[in-house]
Short mmCIF file of C-alpha atoms in Angstrom, two decimals:
data_model
loop_
_atom_site.label_atom_id
_atom_site.label_comp_id
_atom_site.label_asym_id
_atom_site.label_seq_id
_atom_site.Cartn_x
_atom_site.Cartn_y
_atom_site.Cartn_z
CA MET A 1 28.78 4.29 2.07
CA ALA A 2 28.23 5.20 5.72
CA PRO A 3 24.69 4.29 6.76
CA GLN A 4 22.36 7.18 7.60
CA ARG A 5 19.68 5.34 9.50
CA PHE A 6 17.15 8.11 9.94
CA ARG A 7 17.11 8.85 6.20
CA GLU A 8 17.06 5.16 5.38
CA GLN A 9 14.04 4.73 7.62
CA PHE A 10 12.40 7.80 6.13
CA ALA A 11 12.43 6.06 2.77
CA GLN A 12 11.27 2.79 4.34
CA ILE A 13 8.36 4.39 6.20
CA GLN A 14 7.35 6.33 3.09
CA ARG A 15 7.08 3.02 1.24
CA THR A 16 4.72 1.71 3.92
CA MET A 17 2.61 4.90 3.60
CA PRO A 18 2.55 5.37 -0.20
CA ASP A 19 -0.54 7.61 -0.09
CA VAL A 20 0.85 9.96 2.58
CA PRO A 21 3.62 12.31 1.37
CA LEU A 22 6.06 12.79 4.23
CA ALA A 23 8.67 15.37 5.15
CA MET A 24 11.51 15.55 7.66
CA GLY A 25 11.41 18.12 10.38
CA PRO A 26 12.13 20.56 11.54
CA ASP A 27 13.48 21.96 8.27
CA ASP A 28 15.33 18.81 7.21
CA ALA A 29 16.99 18.44 10.62
CA GLY A 30 15.97 14.77 10.76
CA GLU A 31 14.40 14.82 14.23
CA PHE A 32 10.93 13.62 13.25
CA LEU A 33 8.68 12.85 10.27
CA TYR A 34 5.35 14.48 9.44
CA GLU A 35 2.63 14.63 6.80
CA LYS A 36 3.18 17.27 4.13
CA GLY A 37 0.55 19.92 3.43
CA VAL A 38 -1.52 19.19 6.54
CA VAL A 39 -1.77 20.59 10.07
CA LEU A 40 -3.79 19.45 13.08
CA ALA A 41 -6.15 21.40 15.31
CA ARG A 42 -8.74 20.51 17.89
CA ASP A 43 -12.31 20.15 16.63
CA GLY A 44 -14.73 23.04 16.90
CA GLU A 45 -13.82 26.67 17.50
CA GLU A 46 -10.06 26.09 17.57
CA ALA A 47 -10.14 24.43 14.13
CA ARG A 48 -12.08 27.42 12.78
CA VAL A 49 -9.52 29.82 14.24
CA VAL A 50 -6.72 27.88 12.57
CA GLU A 51 -8.49 27.84 9.22
CA ASP A 52 -9.31 31.55 9.32
CA THR A 53 -5.82 32.56 10.41
CA VAL A 54 -4.12 30.50 7.72
CA ARG A 55 -6.43 31.95 5.06
CA GLN A 56 -5.49 35.46 6.14
CA HIS A 57 -1.82 34.62 5.72
CA PHE A 58 -2.08 32.45 2.60
CA THR A 59 -0.11 34.84 0.41
CA THR A 60 3.00 34.13 2.46
CA PHE A 61 2.88 30.44 1.53
CA ALA A 62 4.32 29.59 -1.85
CA GLY A 63 1.64 28.26 -4.18
CA LEU A 64 -1.16 28.39 -1.61
CA SER A 65 -4.56 29.90 -2.32
CA ALA A 66 -7.34 30.62 0.17
CA ASP A 67 -9.71 27.99 -1.22
CA ARG A 68 -7.11 25.27 -0.58
CA VAL A 69 -7.25 25.80 3.17
CA ARG A 70 -9.87 23.22 4.11
CA ARG A 71 -10.67 20.21 6.22
CA ALA A 72 -8.51 17.46 4.81
CA GLY A 73 -10.40 14.50 6.14
CA PRO A 74 -13.11 13.29 8.50
CA GLN A 75 -12.96 14.47 12.08
CA THR A 76 -12.12 11.86 14.63
CA ASN A 77 -14.31 11.33 17.65
CA ARG A 78 -12.76 10.95 21.08
CA SER A 79 -9.33 12.23 20.06
CA GLY A 80 -11.01 15.48 18.98
CA ILE A 81 -8.58 16.27 16.15
CA THR A 82 -9.21 17.82 12.72
CA ARG A 83 -6.79 17.62 9.79
CA ILE A 84 -6.58 20.90 7.86
CA GLN A 85 -4.96 21.02 4.44
CA VAL A 86 -2.84 24.11 3.89
CA ALA A 87 -1.03 23.12 0.68
CA ASP A 88 -0.79 20.51 -2.02
CA PRO A 89 0.91 17.54 -0.29
CA GLY A 90 2.42 16.50 -3.61
CA GLU A 91 4.51 19.65 -3.97
CA GLY A 92 8.22 19.71 -3.14
CA ASP A 93 10.37 16.93 -1.73
CA GLY A 94 10.78 15.41 1.71
CA SER A 95 13.21 18.01 3.05
CA GLY A 96 10.58 20.08 4.81
CA ASP A 97 7.29 21.82 4.04
CA PRO A 98 7.27 25.67 3.85
CA ALA A 99 3.46 25.82 3.86
CA VAL A 100 3.16 23.85 7.10
CA ALA A 101 5.99 25.86 8.67
CA GLY A 102 4.23 29.07 7.59
CA ALA A 103 0.94 27.93 9.10
CA LEU A 104 2.69 27.25 12.41
CA ARG A 105 4.26 30.72 12.37
CA ALA A 106 0.95 32.38 11.50
CA LEU A 107 -0.67 30.92 14.62
CA SER A 108 2.19 31.65 17.02
CA ALA A 109 0.82 35.01 18.20
CA THR A 110 -2.72 33.63 18.53
CA GLU A 111 -1.41 30.70 20.56
CA GLY A 112 0.34 33.12 22.89
CA ARG A 113 -2.91 34.93 23.57
CA ALA A 114 -4.86 31.68 23.96
CA GLY A 115 -2.33 30.32 26.44
CA ARG A 116 -2.11 26.93 24.75
CA ARG A 117 -1.19 25.33 21.46
CA LEU A 118 -3.77 25.53 18.66
CA ILE A 119 -1.92 23.90 15.78
CA SER A 120 0.51 21.07 15.16
CA ARG A 121 2.25 19.16 12.41
CA ASN A 122 0.78 15.72 11.79
CA HIS A 123 3.75 13.72 13.04
CA VAL A 124 4.55 10.10 12.29
CA VAL A 125 4.46 8.10 15.52
CA SER A 126 6.60 4.99 15.28
CA ILE A 127 7.87 2.14 17.40
CA ALA A 128 10.95 3.45 19.14
CA VAL A 129 13.36 1.45 17.01
CA ASN A 130 11.79 2.60 13.76
CA ALA A 131 12.84 6.07 12.64
CA CYS A 132 15.68 5.82 15.15
CA PRO A 133 16.66 2.15 15.43
CA GLY A 134 18.76 0.97 18.35
CA ASP A 135 19.74 -2.01 16.25
CA GLU A 136 18.21 -4.96 14.41
CA PRO A 137 17.65 -8.40 15.94
CA VAL A 138 20.49 -10.92 16.12
CA PRO A 139 19.82 -14.69 16.15
CA VAL A 140 20.40 -16.64 19.36
CA PRO A 141 21.62 -20.20 18.69
CA PRO A 142 19.38 -23.10 19.73
CA GLY A 143 19.79 -23.82 23.42
CA GLY A 144 20.19 -20.15 24.30
CA GLN A 145 18.30 -18.73 27.24
CA PRO A 146 16.23 -15.56 27.59
CA ASN A 147 17.78 -12.57 29.33
CA PRO A 148 16.21 -11.61 31.68
CA ALA A 149 15.63 -15.27 32.47
CA ALA A 150 12.17 -16.41 33.51
CA ALA A 151 11.42 -15.58 37.12
CA GLU A 152 10.16 -18.38 39.35
CA ALA A 153 6.50 -17.53 39.91
CA ALA A 154 3.22 -19.22 39.11
CA HIS A 155 0.61 -17.76 36.80
CA ASP A 156 -2.64 -17.15 38.66
CA PRO A 157 -5.35 -16.14 36.17
CA ASP A 158 -7.50 -14.70 38.96
CA GLY A 159 -4.77 -12.52 40.45
CA ALA A 160 -2.59 -11.79 37.40
CA VAL A 161 -1.60 -8.19 36.67
CA ARG A 162 -3.27 -7.02 33.46
CA VAL A 163 -0.74 -5.66 30.95
CA LEU A 164 -1.69 -4.18 27.58
CA VAL A 165 1.13 -4.05 25.01
CA ILE A 166 0.40 -1.56 22.21
CA ASP A 167 2.76 -2.47 19.41
CA THR A 168 2.94 -4.80 16.43
CA GLY A 169 0.88 -7.96 16.83
CA LEU A 170 1.81 -11.47 17.91
CA MET A 171 3.62 -13.92 15.64
CA HIS A 172 1.40 -16.80 14.62
CA ASP A 173 3.45 -19.39 16.53
CA HIS A 174 4.04 -17.35 19.69
CA ARG A 175 2.30 -19.89 21.92
CA SER A 176 5.04 -22.42 21.22
CA TYR A 177 7.25 -20.21 23.41
CA PRO A 178 6.35 -21.36 26.95
CA LEU A 179 6.44 -17.89 28.53
CA LEU A 180 3.76 -16.70 26.09
CA ALA A 181 1.33 -19.58 26.59
CA HIS A 182 -1.16 -17.26 28.33
CA THR A 183 -0.68 -14.28 25.99
CA ARG A 184 -3.49 -13.21 23.67
CA GLY A 185 -4.19 -10.41 21.23
CA ASP A 186 -3.93 -9.43 17.59
CA ALA A 187 -1.95 -11.34 15.01
CA GLN A 188 1.12 -9.82 13.42
CA ALA A 189 0.18 -8.65 9.94
CA GLU A 190 2.21 -10.02 7.03
CA GLU A 191 5.04 -11.68 8.87
CA CYS A 192 6.99 -12.46 5.70
CA GLY A 193 7.12 -11.10 2.19
CA GLU A 194 6.48 -13.10 -0.98
CA ASP A 195 10.08 -14.28 -0.80
CA GLY A 196 9.47 -15.86 2.61
CA VAL A 197 11.82 -13.41 4.35
CA LEU A 198 10.76 -11.90 7.67
CA LYS A 199 9.70 -8.28 7.30
CA GLN A 200 11.40 -5.51 9.20
CA TYR A 201 10.14 -5.13 12.81
CA CYS A 202 7.97 -8.23 12.64
CA GLY A 203 8.18 -9.92 16.02
CA HIS A 204 8.65 -6.63 17.86
CA GLY A 205 5.43 -7.04 19.86
CA THR A 206 6.14 -10.71 20.53
CA PHE A 207 9.64 -9.87 21.79
CA ILE A 208 8.20 -7.26 24.16
CA ALA A 209 5.53 -9.62 25.50
CA GLY A 210 8.24 -12.22 26.15
CA LEU A 211 10.23 -9.74 28.23
CA VAL A 212 7.21 -8.82 30.37
CA ALA A 213 6.40 -12.49 30.94
CA ALA A 214 10.02 -13.33 31.85
CA VAL A 215 10.29 -10.63 34.52
CA ALA A 216 6.70 -11.04 35.77
CA PRO A 217 5.19 -14.48 35.01
CA ASN A 218 1.98 -13.66 36.87
CA THR A 219 0.73 -11.30 34.18
CA ASP A 220 -2.24 -11.41 31.86
CA ILE A 221 -0.70 -9.95 28.68
CA THR A 222 -2.74 -8.68 25.74
CA VAL A 223 -0.91 -7.47 22.62
CA ARG A 224 -2.74 -5.12 20.27
CA GLY A 225 -1.46 -4.61 16.73
CA THR A 226 -2.02 -0.86 16.75
CA LEU A 227 1.34 -0.41 15.00
CA ASN A 228 1.14 -3.38 12.68
CA ASP A 229 1.88 -1.24 9.61
CA ALA A 230 5.69 -1.42 9.92
CA GLY A 231 5.40 0.20 13.31
CA ALA A 232 4.32 3.62 12.02
CA ILE A 233 1.09 5.61 12.25
CA LEU A 234 0.07 9.23 11.79
CA GLU A 235 -0.51 11.28 14.93
CA SER A 236 -4.02 12.13 13.67
CA GLU A 237 -4.91 8.43 13.90
CA PHE A 238 -2.86 7.41 16.91
CA GLY A 239 -5.03 8.91 19.64
CA GLU A 240 -8.14 7.19 18.31
CA LYS A 241 -6.27 3.88 18.04
CA LEU A 242 -5.19 4.17 21.67
CA PHE A 243 -8.81 4.62 22.70
CA GLU A 244 -9.80 1.60 20.59
CA ALA A 245 -7.12 -0.53 22.27
CA VAL A 246 -8.33 0.19 25.81
CA ASP A 247 -12.01 0.01 24.81
CA ARG A 248 -11.68 -3.59 23.63
CA ASP A 249 -10.81 -5.03 27.04
CA GLY A 250 -11.19 -2.15 29.47
CA TRP A 251 -8.40 -0.13 31.03
CA PRO A 252 -5.60 -2.48 32.16
CA ASP A 253 -3.31 -2.14 35.15
CA VAL A 254 -0.33 -1.22 32.99
CA ILE A 255 0.11 -0.14 29.35
CA SER A 256 3.47 -0.90 27.76
CA LEU A 257 4.12 1.49 24.85
CA SER A 258 7.32 1.40 22.83
CA ALA A 259 6.40 4.12 20.36
CA GLY A 260 6.40 7.87 20.00
CA THR A 261 7.95 10.89 18.33
CA SER A 262 9.71 14.10 19.16
CA ASN A 263 8.01 17.29 17.96
CA GLY A 264 10.34 20.08 18.96
CA ARG A 265 8.05 21.14 21.81
CA THR A 266 7.73 20.65 25.55
CA ASP A 267 3.93 20.61 25.95
CA GLY A 268 2.85 17.25 24.64
CA LEU A 269 1.44 15.76 21.44
CA LEU A 270 -1.79 17.31 20.19
CA GLY A 271 -3.10 14.09 18.68
CA VAL A 272 -2.94 12.16 21.95
CA ASP A 273 -3.87 14.92 24.40
CA ALA A 274 -7.46 13.67 24.75
CA PHE A 275 -6.27 10.13 25.46
CA MET A 276 -3.69 11.35 27.96
CA GLU A 277 -6.29 13.45 29.77
CA GLU A 278 -8.56 10.42 30.12
CA LEU A 279 -5.61 8.25 31.18
CA ARG A 280 -4.96 10.69 34.01
CA GLU A 281 -8.45 9.97 35.39
CA GLN A 282 -8.00 6.20 35.20
CA PRO A 283 -6.06 3.93 37.59
CA THR A 284 -3.88 2.69 34.69
CA LEU A 285 -0.13 3.35 34.55
CA LEU A 286 1.44 4.11 31.16
CA VAL A 287 5.05 2.95 30.85
CA ALA A 288 6.55 4.45 27.68
CA ALA A 289 9.86 4.21 25.84
CA ALA A 290 12.08 7.30 25.85
CA GLY A 291 13.24 6.73 22.26
CA ASN A 292 16.55 5.95 20.58
CA ASN A 293 17.77 9.27 19.18
CA GLY A 294 20.61 9.68 21.70
CA SER A 295 19.01 13.03 22.46
CA ALA A 296 17.69 15.09 25.36
CA THR A 297 14.78 16.32 23.21
CA PRO A 298 11.44 15.17 24.71
CA PHE A 299 9.97 12.09 23.06
CA TRP A 300 6.19 11.77 23.32
CA PRO A 301 4.13 10.25 24.95
CA ALA A 302 6.98 9.22 27.30
CA ALA A 303 7.81 12.85 28.15
CA TYR A 304 4.33 13.39 29.62
CA ALA A 305 5.99 11.95 32.75
CA ASP A 306 7.56 15.39 33.22
CA LEU A 307 4.34 17.42 32.76
CA PRO A 308 2.28 18.61 35.76
CA GLY A 309 -0.55 16.22 36.53
CA TYR A 310 1.04 13.20 34.84
CA GLU A 311 3.81 12.44 37.35
CA ASN A 312 2.02 9.35 38.68
CA ALA A 313 0.26 8.33 35.48
CA VAL A 314 3.31 7.98 33.21
CA LEU A 315 6.74 6.40 33.65
CA SER A 316 9.30 7.21 30.95
CA VAL A 317 12.04 4.60 30.50
CA GLY A 318 15.50 4.94 29.01
CA ALA A 319 17.92 2.12 28.18
CA LEU A 320 21.06 0.99 29.99
CA ARG A 321 23.86 -0.71 28.12
CA GLY A 322 24.76 -4.36 28.62
CA ASP A 323 26.60 -3.94 31.91
CA GLY A 324 23.80 -1.92 33.53
CA GLU A 325 26.24 0.70 34.79
CA PHE A 326 25.87 3.37 32.10
CA GLY A 327 23.28 4.55 29.60
CA ALA A 328 23.16 2.86 26.21
CA CYS A 329 24.64 5.06 23.50
CA PHE A 330 21.34 5.34 21.61
CA SER A 331 19.06 6.06 24.59
CA ASN A 332 17.33 9.40 24.88
CA HIS A 333 18.03 11.08 28.19
CA GLY A 334 17.32 14.15 30.32
CA GLY A 335 15.23 15.09 33.32
CA TRP A 336 12.05 13.93 31.60
CA VAL A 337 13.35 10.31 31.58
CA LYS A 338 12.39 9.03 35.03
CA ALA A 339 14.02 5.58 35.13
CA TYR A 340 16.36 3.35 33.17
CA ALA A 341 16.37 -0.40 32.65
CA PRO A 342 18.58 -2.81 30.70
CA GLY A 343 17.92 -2.26 27.01
CA GLU A 344 21.00 -3.50 25.21
CA ARG A 345 21.32 -7.05 23.86
CA LEU A 346 18.32 -8.45 25.69
CA ILE A 347 17.14 -11.92 24.68
CA SER A 348 13.51 -12.84 24.13
CA ALA A 349 11.26 -14.60 21.63
CA LEU A 350 11.17 -13.07 18.16
CA THR A 351 9.06 -15.90 16.75
CA GLY A 352 7.77 -19.14 18.15
CA PHE A 353 9.62 -22.35 17.47
CA ASP A 354 7.57 -23.88 14.65
CA SER A 355 10.27 -23.49 12.01
CA PRO A 356 13.30 -21.30 11.22
CA VAL A 357 12.60 -18.06 9.35
CA PRO A 358 15.10 -15.98 7.32
CA TYR A 359 15.75 -12.26 7.81
CA VAL A 360 17.79 -9.87 5.65
CA TYR A 361 19.44 -6.95 7.44
CA GLN A 362 18.15 -3.52 6.45
CA HIS A 363 20.87 -1.28 7.93
CA SER A 364 24.64 -1.59 7.75
CA THR A 365 26.58 -1.17 10.96
CA TYR A 366 28.78 1.90 11.42
CA ASP A 367 32.57 1.85 11.64
CA SER A 368 32.29 3.38 15.12
CA CYS A 369 29.57 4.60 17.49
CA ARG A 370 27.48 7.30 15.81
CA TYR A 371 27.06 9.01 19.20
CA GLY A 372 30.75 9.10 20.09
CA PHE A 373 30.87 6.32 22.68
CA THR A 374 33.89 4.04 22.80
CA TYR A 375 32.50 0.74 24.06
CA ALA A 376 31.40 -2.13 21.80
CA CYS A 377 27.90 -0.73 21.25
CA THR A 378 25.21 -1.84 18.82
CA CYS A 379 26.16 0.88 16.30
CA HIS A 380 29.08 -1.23 15.12
CA HIS A 381 28.83 -4.65 16.75
CA PRO A 382 28.02 -7.25 15.57
CA ARG A 383 28.92 -6.28 12.02
CA HIS A 384 26.48 -6.68 9.15
CA THR A 385 25.59 -5.16 5.78
CA GLY A 386 22.04 -3.96 5.12
CA VAL A 387 19.82 -3.45 2.07
CA LEU A 388 18.81 0.14 2.79
CA SER A 389 22.35 1.31 3.50
CA GLU A 390 23.76 -0.06 0.27
CA ASP A 391 21.04 1.50 -1.90
CA GLY A 392 21.84 -0.56 -4.96
CA GLY A 393 25.54 -0.91 -4.19
CA SER A 394 27.63 -3.97 -4.93
CA ALA A 395 27.84 -5.28 -1.37
CA LYS A 396 25.51 -8.17 -0.68
CA PRO A 397 23.25 -7.75 2.38
CA ASP A 398 23.61 -10.31 5.14
CA GLN A 399 20.90 -12.89 5.73
CA VAL A 400 20.40 -14.80 8.98
CA MET A 401 17.98 -17.42 10.27
CA PHE A 402 15.84 -17.05 13.40
CA GLU A 403 14.78 -20.17 15.27
CA GLY A 404 12.87 -18.61 18.15
CA LEU A 405 15.02 -16.44 20.39
CA ALA A 406 16.70 -13.21 19.33
CA GLN A 407 18.97 -10.61 20.83
CA TRP A 408 17.70 -7.04 20.36
CA SER A 409 18.42 -3.56 21.71
CA GLY A 410 16.44 -0.37 22.21
CA THR A 411 14.39 1.62 24.69
CA SER A 412 11.56 -0.41 23.18
CA PHE A 413 12.79 -3.30 25.28
CA ALA A 414 13.91 -1.47 28.41
CA THR A 415 10.25 -0.44 28.69
CA PRO A 416 8.73 -3.95 29.14
CA VAL A 417 11.52 -4.79 31.60
CA ALA A 418 10.31 -1.86 33.73
CA VAL A 419 6.70 -3.00 33.21
CA GLY A 420 7.64 -6.45 34.44
CA MET A 421 9.32 -5.11 37.56
CA ILE A 422 6.24 -3.06 38.45
CA ALA A 423 3.96 -6.05 37.84
CA SER A 424 6.25 -8.31 39.88
CA LEU A 425 6.11 -5.90 42.82
CA MET A 426 2.32 -5.79 42.56
CA THR A 427 2.18 -9.58 42.80
CA ALA A 428 4.71 -9.84 45.63
CA GLN A 429 3.00 -7.20 47.77
CA ALA A 430 -0.62 -7.93 46.74
CA GLN A 431 -0.68 -4.37 45.46
CA THR A 432 -3.64 -3.47 43.24
CA ASP A 433 -2.64 0.11 42.44
CA PRO A 434 0.00 0.20 39.65
CA ARG A 435 0.77 3.86 40.23
CA LYS A 436 1.50 3.21 43.88
CA ALA A 437 3.61 0.23 42.83
CA ARG A 438 5.58 2.48 40.46
CA ARG A 439 6.29 4.89 43.31
CA GLN A 440 7.24 2.09 45.69
CA LEU A 441 9.58 0.54 43.11
CA LEU A 442 11.45 3.79 42.47
CA GLU A 443 11.65 4.63 46.18
CA ALA A 444 13.04 1.18 46.98
CA THR A 445 15.58 1.15 44.14
CA THR A 446 19.13 1.02 45.46
CA GLU A 447 20.85 0.58 42.10
CA PHE A 448 21.94 3.61 40.10
CA ALA A 449 23.64 4.11 36.75
CA GLU A 450 25.47 6.98 35.10
CA VAL A 451 23.79 8.56 32.07
CA ARG A 452 25.55 11.52 30.48
CA GLY A 453 27.02 12.53 33.84
CA ALA A 454 23.77 12.13 35.81
CA HIS A 455 23.09 9.39 38.39
CA VAL A 456 19.74 7.80 37.58
CA PRO A 457 17.57 5.01 39.03
CA ALA A 458 18.49 1.65 37.48
CA LEU A 459 15.73 -0.97 37.42
CA LEU A 460 17.65 -4.26 37.29
CA PRO A 461 15.55 -7.46 37.38
CA PRO A 462 16.96 -10.21 39.62
CA THR A 463 17.08 -12.65 36.69
CA TRP A 464 18.88 -10.26 34.32
CA ARG A 465 22.48 -11.21 33.49
CA PRO A 466 24.86 -8.28 32.84
CA ALA A 467 26.89 -8.55 29.68
CA ARG A 468 30.63 -8.04 29.72
CA VAL A 469 31.36 -4.81 27.84
CA SER A 470 34.90 -4.02 26.74
CA LEU A 471 35.67 -0.30 26.69
CA PRO A 472 38.55 2.03 27.44
CA SER A 473 36.20 4.69 28.85
CA ALA A 474 32.49 5.28 29.37
CA ARG A 475 32.31 8.16 26.92
CA ALA A 476 34.53 9.32 24.10
#
């Protein structure tokens, strides 16, 4: 059976959120996931407008009565978001939610008069390889080397660039990997299941931290396990978690974020608007992954880089394939993606080196590229059979052993490469302003790549080794 990764991950994420009924959107198109029966609004007068408007239109929603339109949970604080229940979340299946769609339509005219959005689905925000995986990690034999390789620079704790990685936590043995000796933060939750097999996406945050440290050794890296729950979180919780992450240690120089969601809109993500507005007033630079849907649809928060007022505060990063000359097949693209970095078959630490750990593949590879490319991309190489794709079939899933280093692909990993290049420039030029460093890096970039016919800035670290890619043409 041909693997359908988005639907496979829908089932996987639903299992990690058993108390939150989820639906695909929009209308079963498989672009994003969201909570059934619930919409979001800003606290205060806007929430009251949403509630009143939905009540007035309740007869258009199948099975909805006026007394069921209510606050669905406690209001958050700094994120300023209220969950409003508009239907029974247990009704229907995961192929969409007519009540939520009806609530959005009912507010469309009011939003037009207000001049801004009043209502939103409660999207699932996930690490950028989650609902749209680039691929799964591949073991690197003992003796293999990281790629990018470690740059030659000393770590100066007094002058190190402060980088906050918001992701899954750190593997328990991460300090046995030399590049992560100075890294601190939250522990990865539940690394292995009861069978001793590594859980899906465990090591994601460790892998990212290793890439930052390889490109920019003079960094003070903190990893927060904001996305420890299989890399997924509801939008209604995400904004508050972002505030918590920066509150613990203060605003850093750079935030590396390999998570997000599309939402079918071009004006941002309601649940993180308050955080983004505060970010704009801080000196911090947010570097965010563009996502792995192979799409031009904006992926948030990365796409804030294209909104007025955020040009200097956010850098959105897409992925280049192994040769660095073209975009990776899976990478999102478009004018809202401001730079690209290597993101295919990078090598970093998945675990430490205490002992080997087994992993069972979750997705089967395709017979050919699912985006129509003709090079040896991660859609179909290297070959493996996965548990979720077989769905009880007779084929046995492949199991591998990790002994430290792994090879992995995704915009998740192009992002920390870009973070490392910005941090490295800051160190080399004694630059203390990360936003100025971002601008200087892009202005000084002389390398370019081709992505869907467009020539884009290519951020290629000096220690990165291009992979030889065999292909008859760049695009099918």
